mmCIF file of C-alpha atoms and ligand atoms in Angstrom:
data_model
loop_
_atom_site.group_PDB
_atom_site.id
_atom_site.type_symbol
_atom_site.label_atom_id
_atom_site.label_comp_id
_atom_site.label_asym_id
_atom_site.label_seq_id
_atom_site.Cartn_x
_atom_site.Cartn_y
_atom_site.Cartn_z
ATOM 1 C CA MET Z 1 -0.089 -0.012 -0.292
ATOM 2 C CA GLU Z 2 1.260 3.628 -0.765
ATOM 3 C CA ASN Z 3 0.357 7.066 1.124
ATOM 4 C CA SER Z 4 -1.506 8.914 -1.132
ATOM 5 C CA LYS Z 5 -4.080 11.817 0.039
ATOM 6 C CA GLU Z 6 -6.784 9.312 -2.255
ATOM 7 C CA LEU Z 7 -6.976 7.288 0.711
ATOM 8 C CA ARG Z 8 -8.616 10.327 3.174
ATOM 9 C CA THR Z 9 -10.458 11.757 0.382
ATOM 10 C CA TRP Z 10 -13.651 10.198 2.228
ATOM 11 C CA LEU Z 11 -12.869 11.906 5.220
ATOM 12 C CA ASP Z 12 -11.798 15.125 3.223
ATOM 13 C CA ASN Z 13 -15.400 14.635 1.808
ATOM 14 C CA PHE Z 14 -17.104 14.770 5.212
ATOM 15 C CA GLY Z 15 -15.746 18.615 4.635
ATOM 16 C CA LEU Z 16 -15.578 19.167 8.334
ATOM 17 C CA ASP Z 17 -13.858 21.812 10.217
ATOM 18 C CA HIS Z 18 -13.103 19.588 13.103
ATOM 19 C CA PRO Z 19 -12.006 16.373 14.057
ATOM 20 C CA LEU Z 20 -14.152 13.521 13.322
ATOM 21 C CA VAL Z 21 -16.944 12.320 15.696
ATOM 22 C CA ILE Z 22 -17.752 9.298 15.902
ATOM 23 C CA ALA Z 23 -20.292 8.405 19.178
ATOM 24 C CA GLY Z 24 -23.204 6.250 19.980
ATOM 25 C CA PRO Z 25 -23.531 3.000 22.719
ATOM 26 C CA CYS Z 26 -20.899 0.318 23.073
ATOM 27 C CA SER Z 27 -23.860 -1.943 21.685
ATOM 28 C CA ALA Z 28 -27.477 -0.846 20.564
ATOM 29 C CA GLU Z 29 -30.379 -2.455 23.621
ATOM 30 C CA THR Z 30 -33.501 -1.516 22.340
ATOM 31 C CA GLU Z 31 -34.672 0.204 19.470
ATOM 32 C CA ASP Z 32 -35.879 2.916 22.211
ATOM 33 C CA GLN Z 33 -32.219 3.307 23.178
ATOM 34 C CA LEU Z 34 -30.642 3.639 20.212
ATOM 35 C CA LEU Z 35 -32.841 6.178 18.500
ATOM 36 C CA LYS Z 36 -32.967 8.158 21.971
ATOM 37 C CA ILE Z 37 -29.420 8.284 21.614
ATOM 38 C CA ALA Z 38 -29.156 9.271 18.283
ATOM 39 C CA HIS Z 39 -31.392 12.512 18.412
ATOM 40 C CA GLU Z 40 -29.258 13.223 21.674
ATOM 41 C CA LEU Z 41 -26.130 13.163 19.319
ATOM 42 C CA LYS Z 42 -27.480 14.971 16.866
ATOM 43 C CA GLU Z 43 -27.078 17.848 18.854
ATOM 44 C CA THR Z 44 -23.248 17.499 19.458
ATOM 45 C CA ASP Z 45 -20.350 17.505 16.671
ATOM 46 C CA THR Z 46 -21.376 14.227 16.030
ATOM 47 C CA THR Z 47 -21.067 12.892 12.106
ATOM 48 C CA VAL Z 48 -21.428 9.440 12.827
ATOM 49 C CA LEU Z 49 -23.461 7.127 14.725
ATOM 50 C CA ARG Z 50 -21.930 3.777 15.970
ATOM 51 C CA ALA Z 51 -23.268 0.730 17.756
ATOM 52 C CA GLY Z 52 -22.021 -2.419 18.158
ATOM 53 C CA ILE Z 53 -24.695 -5.389 16.781
ATOM 54 C CA TRP Z 54 -22.589 -8.502 17.460
ATOM 55 C CA LYS Z 55 -20.536 -8.310 20.393
ATOM 56 C CA PRO Z 56 -17.505 -10.682 20.694
ATOM 57 C CA ARG Z 57 -16.794 -10.462 24.371
ATOM 58 C CA THR Z 58 -13.610 -11.993 25.797
ATOM 59 C CA ARG Z 59 -15.228 -14.177 28.282
ATOM 60 C CA PRO Z 60 -18.904 -15.720 27.727
ATOM 61 C CA GLY Z 61 -21.985 -15.115 29.587
ATOM 62 C CA ASN Z 62 -21.910 -11.228 28.718
ATOM 63 C CA PHE Z 63 -24.857 -9.422 26.797
ATOM 64 C CA GLU Z 64 -23.294 -10.552 23.059
ATOM 65 C CA GLY Z 65 -25.811 -8.620 21.105
ATOM 66 C CA VAL Z 66 -28.788 -7.720 19.620
ATOM 67 C CA GLY Z 67 -28.068 -9.265 15.672
ATOM 68 C CA ALA Z 68 -29.602 -8.478 12.754
ATOM 69 C CA LEU Z 69 -31.935 -6.683 14.122
ATOM 70 C CA GLY Z 70 -30.507 -3.604 15.766
ATOM 71 C CA LEU Z 71 -29.574 -3.078 11.713
ATOM 72 C CA LYS Z 72 -32.609 -1.823 11.317
ATOM 73 C CA TRP Z 73 -32.710 0.257 14.376
ATOM 74 C CA LEU Z 74 -29.627 1.815 13.104
ATOM 75 C CA GLN Z 75 -31.376 2.605 9.777
ATOM 76 C CA LYS Z 76 -33.791 4.341 11.470
ATOM 77 C CA ALA Z 77 -31.781 6.649 13.306
ATOM 78 C CA LYS Z 78 -30.416 7.409 10.072
ATOM 79 C CA ALA Z 79 -33.304 8.802 8.601
ATOM 80 C CA GLU Z 80 -34.271 10.131 11.870
ATOM 81 C CA THR Z 81 -31.034 12.029 12.416
ATOM 82 C CA GLY Z 82 -29.220 12.034 9.526
ATOM 83 C CA LEU Z 83 -26.186 10.877 11.187
ATOM 84 C CA LEU Z 84 -24.592 8.097 9.106
ATOM 85 C CA THR Z 85 -23.935 4.688 10.672
ATOM 86 C CA ALA Z 86 -21.611 2.735 11.924
ATOM 87 C CA THR Z 87 -20.779 -1.100 13.375
ATOM 88 C CA GLU Z 88 -18.164 -3.794 13.829
ATOM 89 C CA VAL Z 89 -18.008 -6.926 11.775
ATOM 90 C CA ALA Z 90 -16.410 -10.181 12.497
ATOM 91 C CA ASN Z 91 -17.217 -12.503 10.025
ATOM 92 C CA LYS Z 92 -18.429 -12.640 6.154
ATOM 93 C CA ASP Z 93 -22.038 -13.244 7.135
ATOM 94 C CA HIS Z 94 -21.770 -9.823 9.384
ATOM 95 C CA VAL Z 95 -20.577 -8.129 6.487
ATOM 96 C CA LYS Z 96 -23.811 -8.902 4.081
ATOM 97 C CA LEU Z 97 -26.257 -8.827 6.230
ATOM 98 C CA ALA Z 98 -24.725 -4.803 7.066
ATOM 99 C CA LEU Z 99 -24.006 -4.034 3.574
ATOM 100 C CA GLU Z 100 -28.079 -5.127 2.791
ATOM 101 C CA HIS Z 101 -29.261 -3.184 5.501
ATOM 102 C CA ASP Z 102 -26.663 -0.055 4.377
ATOM 103 C CA ILE Z 103 -24.535 0.109 6.990
ATOM 104 C CA ASP Z 104 -22.021 3.709 5.728
ATOM 105 C CA ILE Z 105 -19.285 2.476 7.714
ATOM 106 C CA LEU Z 106 -17.617 -1.019 9.126
ATOM 107 C CA TRP Z 107 -15.039 -1.965 11.362
ATOM 108 C CA ILE Z 108 -12.746 -4.700 12.241
ATOM 109 C CA GLY Z 109 -12.735 -5.149 15.491
ATOM 110 C CA ALA Z 110 -9.596 -5.004 17.849
ATOM 111 C CA ARG Z 111 -10.263 -9.308 18.426
ATOM 112 C CA THR Z 112 -11.143 -9.658 14.782
ATOM 113 C CA THR Z 113 -7.738 -7.787 13.894
ATOM 114 C CA VAL Z 114 -5.418 -10.164 15.092
ATOM 115 C CA SER Z 115 -6.835 -13.408 12.728
ATOM 116 C CA PRO Z 116 -5.583 -12.819 9.247
ATOM 117 C CA PHE Z 117 -8.320 -16.049 8.452
ATOM 118 C CA ILE Z 118 -10.973 -13.787 9.521
ATOM 119 C CA VAL Z 119 -9.926 -10.540 8.394
ATOM 120 C CA GLN Z 120 -8.921 -12.098 4.177
ATOM 121 C CA GLU Z 121 -12.281 -13.670 5.087
ATOM 122 C CA ILE Z 122 -14.198 -9.873 5.444
ATOM 123 C CA ALA Z 123 -11.559 -8.356 2.756
ATOM 124 C CA ASP Z 124 -13.370 -10.925 0.232
ATOM 125 C CA ALA Z 125 -16.414 -10.476 1.211
ATOM 126 C CA LEU Z 126 -16.273 -6.610 0.815
ATOM 127 C CA GLU Z 127 -14.394 -6.546 -2.115
ATOM 128 C CA GLY Z 128 -14.360 -3.522 -4.442
ATOM 129 C CA THR Z 129 -16.967 -1.722 -2.411
ATOM 130 C CA ASP Z 130 -17.303 1.911 -1.682
ATOM 131 C CA LYS Z 131 -17.890 1.407 1.751
ATOM 132 C CA ILE Z 132 -15.658 2.794 4.274
ATOM 133 C CA VAL Z 133 -13.864 0.635 6.609
ATOM 134 C CA LEU Z 134 -12.563 1.110 9.521
ATOM 135 C CA VAL Z 135 -9.723 -1.655 11.210
ATOM 136 C CA LYS Z 136 -9.093 -1.176 14.783
ATOM 137 C CA ASN Z 137 -5.724 -2.511 15.935
ATOM 138 C CA PRO Z 138 -5.359 -5.754 16.863
ATOM 139 C CA VAL Z 139 -5.181 -6.916 21.271
ATOM 140 C CA ASN Z 140 -1.365 -7.194 21.152
ATOM 141 C CA PRO Z 141 0.932 -4.458 20.264
ATOM 142 C CA ASP Z 142 1.624 -5.620 16.308
ATOM 143 C CA LEU Z 143 2.117 -3.037 14.270
ATOM 144 C CA ALA Z 144 2.602 -6.020 11.407
ATOM 145 C CA LEU Z 145 -0.419 -7.785 11.742
ATOM 146 C CA TRP Z 146 -2.589 -4.307 12.023
ATOM 147 C CA LEU Z 147 -0.946 -3.018 8.535
ATOM 148 C CA GLY Z 148 -1.272 -6.600 7.549
ATOM 149 C CA ALA Z 149 -4.921 -5.934 8.076
ATOM 150 C CA ILE Z 150 -4.971 -2.582 6.432
ATOM 151 C CA GLU Z 151 -3.248 -4.120 3.413
ATOM 152 C CA ARG Z 152 -5.990 -6.929 2.780
ATOM 153 C CA LEU Z 153 -8.563 -4.855 2.584
ATOM 154 C CA TYR Z 154 -6.434 -2.443 0.447
ATOM 155 C CA THR Z 155 -5.449 -5.850 -2.201
ATOM 156 C CA ALA Z 156 -9.388 -6.480 -2.077
ATOM 157 C CA ASN Z 157 -9.930 -2.944 -4.329
ATOM 158 C CA ILE Z 158 -11.066 -1.473 -0.893
ATOM 159 C CA LYS Z 159 -10.116 2.322 -0.943
ATOM 160 C CA ASN Z 160 -11.654 4.085 2.069
ATOM 161 C CA LEU Z 161 -10.484 3.283 4.576
ATOM 162 C CA GLY Z 162 -8.857 4.376 8.353
ATOM 163 C CA VAL Z 163 -7.881 3.126 11.074
ATOM 164 C CA ILE Z 164 -8.958 3.100 14.829
ATOM 165 C CA HIS Z 165 -6.310 2.886 17.760
ATOM 166 C CA ARG Z 166 -8.060 1.791 20.710
ATOM 167 C CA GLY Z 167 -4.958 0.739 23.037
ATOM 168 C CA PHE Z 168 -3.100 -2.385 23.540
ATOM 169 C CA SER Z 169 -4.234 -5.489 26.125
ATOM 170 C CA THR Z 170 -1.707 -6.402 29.252
ATOM 171 C CA TYR Z 171 -1.430 -8.674 32.140
ATOM 172 C CA GLU Z 172 -0.011 -5.902 34.076
ATOM 173 C CA LYS Z 173 -2.727 -3.835 35.329
ATOM 174 C CA THR Z 174 -2.190 -0.675 34.470
ATOM 175 C CA ARG Z 175 -4.470 3.025 34.421
ATOM 176 C CA TYR Z 176 -5.482 2.380 31.220
ATOM 177 C CA ARG Z 177 -8.034 -0.467 30.388
ATOM 178 C CA ASN Z 178 -5.912 -1.026 26.817
ATOM 179 C CA ASN Z 179 -2.756 0.419 27.246
ATOM 180 C CA PRO Z 180 -2.181 3.159 24.677
ATOM 181 C CA ASN Z 181 1.132 2.452 23.498
ATOM 182 C CA TRP Z 182 0.828 6.391 21.546
ATOM 183 C CA GLN Z 183 4.617 4.996 19.692
ATOM 184 C CA ILE Z 184 2.695 2.199 17.416
ATOM 185 C CA PRO Z 185 -0.202 4.578 15.904
ATOM 186 C CA ILE Z 186 2.800 7.143 16.232
ATOM 187 C CA GLU Z 187 5.100 4.492 13.859
ATOM 188 C CA LEU Z 188 2.167 3.769 11.588
ATOM 189 C CA GLN Z 189 1.092 7.277 11.344
ATOM 190 C CA ASN Z 190 4.863 8.489 10.541
ATOM 191 C CA ARG Z 191 4.552 5.273 7.565
ATOM 192 C CA PHE Z 192 1.309 6.457 6.428
ATOM 193 C CA PRO Z 193 0.206 10.166 7.524
ATOM 194 C CA ASP Z 194 -2.557 10.730 4.683
ATOM 195 C CA LEU Z 195 -4.093 6.862 6.425
ATOM 196 C CA PRO Z 196 -7.141 8.323 8.081
ATOM 197 C CA LEU Z 197 -6.298 7.821 11.779
ATOM 198 C CA ILE Z 198 -8.844 7.979 14.771
ATOM 199 C CA CYS Z 199 -8.770 7.631 18.505
ATOM 200 C CA ASP Z 200 -11.152 4.817 20.924
ATOM 201 C CA PRO Z 201 -10.334 6.876 24.210
ATOM 202 C CA SER Z 202 -13.277 4.784 25.473
ATOM 203 C CA HIS Z 203 -11.589 0.733 25.592
ATOM 204 C CA ILE Z 204 -7.880 2.728 26.191
ATOM 205 C CA ALA Z 205 -9.536 3.850 29.451
ATOM 206 C CA GLY Z 206 -11.453 1.406 30.279
ATOM 207 C CA ARG Z 207 -13.290 4.558 32.491
ATOM 208 C CA ARG Z 208 -14.425 7.550 32.026
ATOM 209 C CA ASP Z 209 -12.213 10.480 34.336
ATOM 210 C CA ILE Z 210 -9.374 10.064 32.445
ATOM 211 C CA ILE Z 211 -11.424 10.194 28.723
ATOM 212 C CA PHE Z 212 -10.569 13.661 27.782
ATOM 213 C CA ASP Z 213 -7.096 12.937 28.362
ATOM 214 C CA ILE Z 214 -6.917 10.988 26.055
ATOM 215 C CA CYS Z 215 -8.915 12.860 24.224
ATOM 216 C CA GLN Z 216 -6.564 15.431 24.064
ATOM 217 C CA THR Z 217 -2.940 13.519 23.283
ATOM 218 C CA ALA Z 218 -4.482 11.780 20.143
ATOM 219 C CA LEU Z 219 -5.449 15.771 18.693
ATOM 220 C CA ASP Z 220 -2.656 17.104 19.787
ATOM 221 C CA LEU Z 221 -0.636 14.307 18.227
ATOM 222 C CA ASN Z 222 -2.640 15.082 14.817
ATOM 223 C CA PHE Z 223 -5.444 12.224 15.183
ATOM 224 C CA ASP Z 224 -7.948 12.917 12.538
ATOM 225 C CA GLY Z 225 -11.060 11.952 14.740
ATOM 226 C CA LEU Z 226 -12.257 10.235 17.929
ATOM 227 C CA MET Z 227 -14.601 7.045 18.115
ATOM 228 C CA ILE Z 228 -16.134 7.874 21.928
ATOM 229 C CA GLU Z 229 -18.227 5.428 23.251
ATOM 230 C CA THR Z 230 -21.873 7.107 24.195
ATOM 231 C CA HIS Z 231 -24.736 6.138 26.439
ATOM 232 C CA TYR Z 232 -28.106 8.482 28.073
ATOM 233 C CA ASP Z 233 -27.414 6.261 31.206
ATOM 234 C CA PRO Z 234 -23.939 4.927 31.167
ATOM 235 C CA ASP Z 235 -24.375 3.392 34.128
ATOM 236 C CA ASN Z 236 -27.037 1.409 33.112
ATOM 237 C CA ALA Z 237 -25.713 0.032 29.867
ATOM 238 C CA TRP Z 238 -25.065 -3.714 29.112
ATOM 239 C CA SER Z 239 -21.695 -3.784 28.032
ATOM 240 C CA ASP Z 240 -19.038 -1.454 28.873
ATOM 241 C CA ALA Z 241 -20.704 0.533 31.278
ATOM 242 C CA LYS Z 242 -17.600 1.776 33.502
ATOM 243 C CA GLN Z 243 -16.807 3.874 30.078
ATOM 244 C CA GLN Z 244 -19.588 5.510 28.673
ATOM 245 C CA ILE Z 245 -20.072 9.088 28.678
ATOM 246 C CA THR Z 246 -23.401 10.795 27.676
ATOM 247 C CA PRO Z 247 -23.989 12.864 24.516
ATOM 248 C CA GLU Z 248 -23.970 15.861 27.280
ATOM 249 C CA THR Z 249 -20.462 15.177 28.586
ATOM 250 C CA LEU Z 250 -19.426 14.661 24.868
ATOM 251 C CA LYS Z 251 -20.915 17.668 23.863
ATOM 252 C CA ARG Z 252 -19.141 19.391 26.615
ATOM 253 C CA MET Z 253 -15.744 17.596 25.387
ATOM 254 C CA THR Z 254 -15.615 18.603 21.950
ATOM 255 C CA VAL Z 255 -15.672 22.026 23.291
ATOM 256 C CA ASP Z 256 -13.363 21.860 26.085
ATOM 257 C CA LEU Z 257 -11.188 20.081 23.458
ATOM 258 C CA LYS Z 258 -7.934 22.249 21.668
ATOM 259 C CA ILE Z 259 -7.789 21.224 18.454
ATOM 260 C CA ARG Z 260 -5.351 22.872 15.945
ATOM 261 C CA LYS Z 261 -6.173 24.129 12.144
ATOM 262 C CA GLU Z 262 -3.646 24.064 9.709
ATOM 263 C CA THR Z 263 -4.728 27.808 8.511
ATOM 264 C CA ASP Z 264 -1.094 28.844 7.019
ATOM 265 C CA THR Z 265 2.163 27.856 7.083
ATOM 266 C CA GLU Z 266 2.993 29.690 10.561
ATOM 267 C CA ALA Z 267 0.424 27.682 11.930
ATOM 268 C CA ASP Z 268 1.958 24.781 9.466
ATOM 269 C CA TYR Z 269 4.281 24.944 11.505
ATOM 270 C CA GLN Z 270 3.764 25.370 15.357
ATOM 271 C CA ASN Z 271 1.342 22.123 14.318
ATOM 272 C CA ALA Z 272 3.939 19.901 13.373
ATOM 273 C CA LEU Z 273 5.821 21.444 16.253
ATOM 274 C CA ALA Z 274 3.693 20.852 18.608
ATOM 275 C CA THR Z 275 3.151 17.562 17.339
ATOM 276 C CA LEU Z 276 6.574 16.446 17.246
ATOM 277 C CA ARG Z 277 6.334 17.827 21.571
ATOM 278 C CA THR Z 278 4.046 15.619 22.177
ATOM 279 C CA GLN Z 279 5.858 12.557 20.951
ATOM 280 C CA ILE Z 280 8.661 13.550 22.751
ATOM 281 C CA ASP Z 281 5.740 13.572 26.142
ATOM 282 C CA VAL Z 282 4.973 9.683 25.553
ATOM 283 C CA ILE Z 283 8.614 8.848 25.127
ATOM 284 C CA ASP Z 284 9.323 11.036 28.568
ATOM 285 C CA HIS Z 285 6.240 9.578 30.330
ATOM 286 C CA GLN Z 286 7.501 5.272 29.288
ATOM 287 C CA LEU Z 287 10.564 6.261 30.711
ATOM 288 C CA ILE Z 288 9.750 7.660 33.991
ATOM 289 C CA GLU Z 289 7.740 4.290 33.851
ATOM 290 C CA THR Z 290 10.285 2.117 33.231
ATOM 291 C CA LEU Z 291 13.271 3.852 35.299
ATOM 292 C CA GLY Z 292 10.067 3.029 38.338
ATOM 293 C CA LYS Z 293 9.655 -0.442 37.035
ATOM 294 C CA ARG Z 294 13.664 -0.656 37.027
ATOM 295 C CA MET Z 295 14.251 0.662 41.005
ATOM 296 C CA GLN Z 296 10.933 -1.591 42.000
ATOM 297 C CA ILE Z 297 13.266 -4.888 41.027
ATOM 298 C CA ALA Z 298 16.166 -3.182 41.837
ATOM 299 C CA ASP Z 299 14.305 -3.373 45.518
ATOM 300 C CA LYS Z 300 13.549 -7.556 45.263
ATOM 301 C CA ILE Z 301 17.697 -7.548 44.516
ATOM 302 C CA GLY Z 302 17.656 -5.623 47.931
ATOM 303 C CA GLU Z 303 15.470 -7.840 49.642
ATOM 304 C CA LEU Z 304 17.669 -11.005 48.607
ATOM 305 C CA LYS Z 305 20.615 -9.633 49.459
ATOM 306 C CA LYS Z 306 19.080 -8.127 53.181
ATOM 307 C CA GLU Z 307 17.888 -12.148 53.134
ATOM 308 C CA LYS Z 308 21.837 -13.616 52.368
ATOM 309 C CA ASN Z 309 23.549 -11.060 53.967
ATOM 310 C CA VAL Z 310 25.779 -9.515 50.518
ATOM 311 C CA ALA Z 311 27.363 -6.634 49.550
ATOM 312 C CA ILE Z 312 25.106 -3.750 47.373
ATOM 313 C CA LEU Z 313 27.302 -3.089 45.552
ATOM 314 C CA GLN Z 314 29.012 -5.406 42.693
ATOM 315 C CA THR Z 315 31.759 -4.371 40.822
ATOM 316 C CA LYS Z 316 31.927 -7.177 38.552
ATOM 317 C CA ARG Z 317 28.372 -7.140 37.210
ATOM 318 C CA TRP Z 318 28.304 -3.414 37.228
ATOM 319 C CA ASN Z 319 30.790 -3.251 34.020
ATOM 320 C CA GLU Z 320 29.630 -5.467 31.880
ATOM 321 C CA ILE Z 321 25.854 -3.846 32.087
ATOM 322 C CA LEU Z 322 27.730 0.035 31.333
ATOM 323 C CA GLY Z 323 29.891 -2.217 28.363
ATOM 324 C CA LYS Z 324 26.892 -3.502 26.914
ATOM 325 C CA MET Z 325 25.023 -0.870 27.340
ATOM 326 C CA ILE Z 326 27.791 1.292 25.462
ATOM 327 C CA LEU Z 327 27.689 -0.598 22.810
ATOM 328 C CA GLU Z 328 24.043 -0.055 22.248
ATOM 329 C CA GLY Z 329 23.813 3.382 22.708
ATOM 330 C CA ASP Z 330 26.280 3.218 19.797
ATOM 331 C CA GLU Z 331 24.522 1.333 17.592
ATOM 332 C CA ARG Z 332 21.796 3.808 18.258
ATOM 333 C CA GLY Z 333 23.771 6.746 17.728
ATOM 334 C CA LEU Z 334 24.121 7.923 21.519
ATOM 335 C CA SER Z 335 27.836 9.048 22.816
ATOM 336 C CA GLU Z 336 29.472 6.884 24.940
ATOM 337 C CA GLU Z 337 29.793 9.870 27.615
ATOM 338 C CA PHE Z 338 25.905 9.885 27.247
ATOM 339 C CA VAL Z 339 25.427 6.630 27.669
ATOM 340 C CA LEU Z 340 27.936 6.723 31.310
ATOM 341 C CA ARG Z 341 25.773 9.374 32.570
ATOM 342 C CA ILE Z 342 22.855 8.473 32.858
ATOM 343 C CA PHE Z 343 24.105 4.753 33.952
ATOM 344 C CA LYS Z 344 25.764 6.332 36.583
ATOM 345 C CA ALA Z 345 22.689 7.830 37.968
ATOM 346 C CA ILE Z 346 20.566 5.053 37.138
ATOM 347 C CA HIS Z 347 23.107 2.776 39.101
ATOM 348 C CA GLN Z 348 23.108 5.439 42.501
ATOM 349 C CA GLU Z 349 19.121 5.237 42.170
ATOM 350 C CA SER Z 350 19.699 1.859 42.516
ATOM 351 C CA ILE Z 351 22.201 1.525 45.250
ATOM 352 C CA ASN Z 352 19.836 4.128 47.421
ATOM 353 C CA HIS Z 353 16.795 1.638 47.181
ATOM 354 C CA GLN Z 354 18.410 -1.131 48.394
ATOM 355 C CA GLU Z 355 20.628 0.224 50.945
ATOM 356 C CA LYS Z 356 16.560 2.007 52.360
ATOM 357 C CA ILE Z 357 15.774 -2.278 52.130
ATOM 358 C CA ILE Z 358 19.295 -3.557 54.015
ATOM 359 C CA LYS Z 359 18.602 -0.639 56.874
ATOM 360 C CA SER Z 360 14.633 -0.662 56.636
HETATM 361 C C1 PEP L 1 -16.241 -1.834 20.763
HETATM 362 O O1 PEP L 1 -15.961 -1.055 19.909
HETATM 363 O O2 PEP L 1 -17.498 -1.941 21.315
HETATM 364 C C2 PEP L 1 -15.555 -2.978 20.279
HETATM 365 C C3 PEP L 1 -15.601 -4.328 21.209
HETATM 366 O O3 PEP L 1 -14.118 -2.746 20.816
HETATM 367 P P1 PEP L 1 -12.502 -3.161 20.457
HETATM 368 O O4 PEP L 1 -12.660 -4.105 19.234
HETATM 369 O O5 PEP L 1 -11.696 -2.041 20.724
HETATM 370 O O6 PEP L 1 -12.533 -4.520 21.717
HETATM 371 MN MN1 MN L 2 -17.301 -1.839 24.135
#
């Protein structure tokens, strides 16, 4: 797949002066629920109404969607509000039904993008379509798998494409439901700057209170749009209750979010600079997180050494680490002096941590 302006024609054709907003419930629950939400969203910046009809849940036993019946409700919502419609498709039968009901945007979910077999099945079923197809990142942090899914669709002559960043699952619990790993969508954006990139803060956050900040980071990184789960009664939603917000909150959020507009060369420069600075902020945040984790391991070593009554400073091991890091640093264009200074500081902090443990 080549990067080309053509990739974003569908988005440009919307003619929006703000990022694209896709909003709606995690799941279509009842006709009344979907219509009520659609009418409330009509009063916001929303262009596209989303609703899950078939819900792939990680564990069985949760609400698994109303099925094809919900497609009729989406059609009715579109007729009444003029909002475009979007739903998730996870196999060729879903594709057939969604096309029969003239759904405007089909998205491939995170649990589907992981499987090249199913992605190919969907690509074949959609061959040559002029519908818009959005690909969520796979649940695991694998850029090649994400790109592979987009390439399969592109090769099936589907040209109205976009991607949705919804975070990556991790074994360890973090403040996010799905870790954003911003460097992955950033890399995708560097390779395909014209491929529309949409952020789904709801599935990244898994909770309401950090959705705004995730949206702001995405916009600062030049994302083209947001997909936000929205329900008039989030606490009683049948799926993903903790992460949904009301249309009212969405409206306030879109007013409060800072959006950069490209208007002239000075604005372009400011925009490019701000995007790069946000990328730096993301990496700095990761540096601190990584250093914190390193010190937690140092604490554990401190406990072991205390038990065995062993000296903290082990010169041989330390010299080995330094030698390796200087070589690795050199491969990445970091000077020996810089690597030495950084690692001396890290080592000192490790020693301080271990001393604290041993004296406790
Ligand atoms: C969803 O959008 O409701 C959904 C199931 O998302 P994901 O595929 O990102 O988990
Ligand atoms: Mn959901």
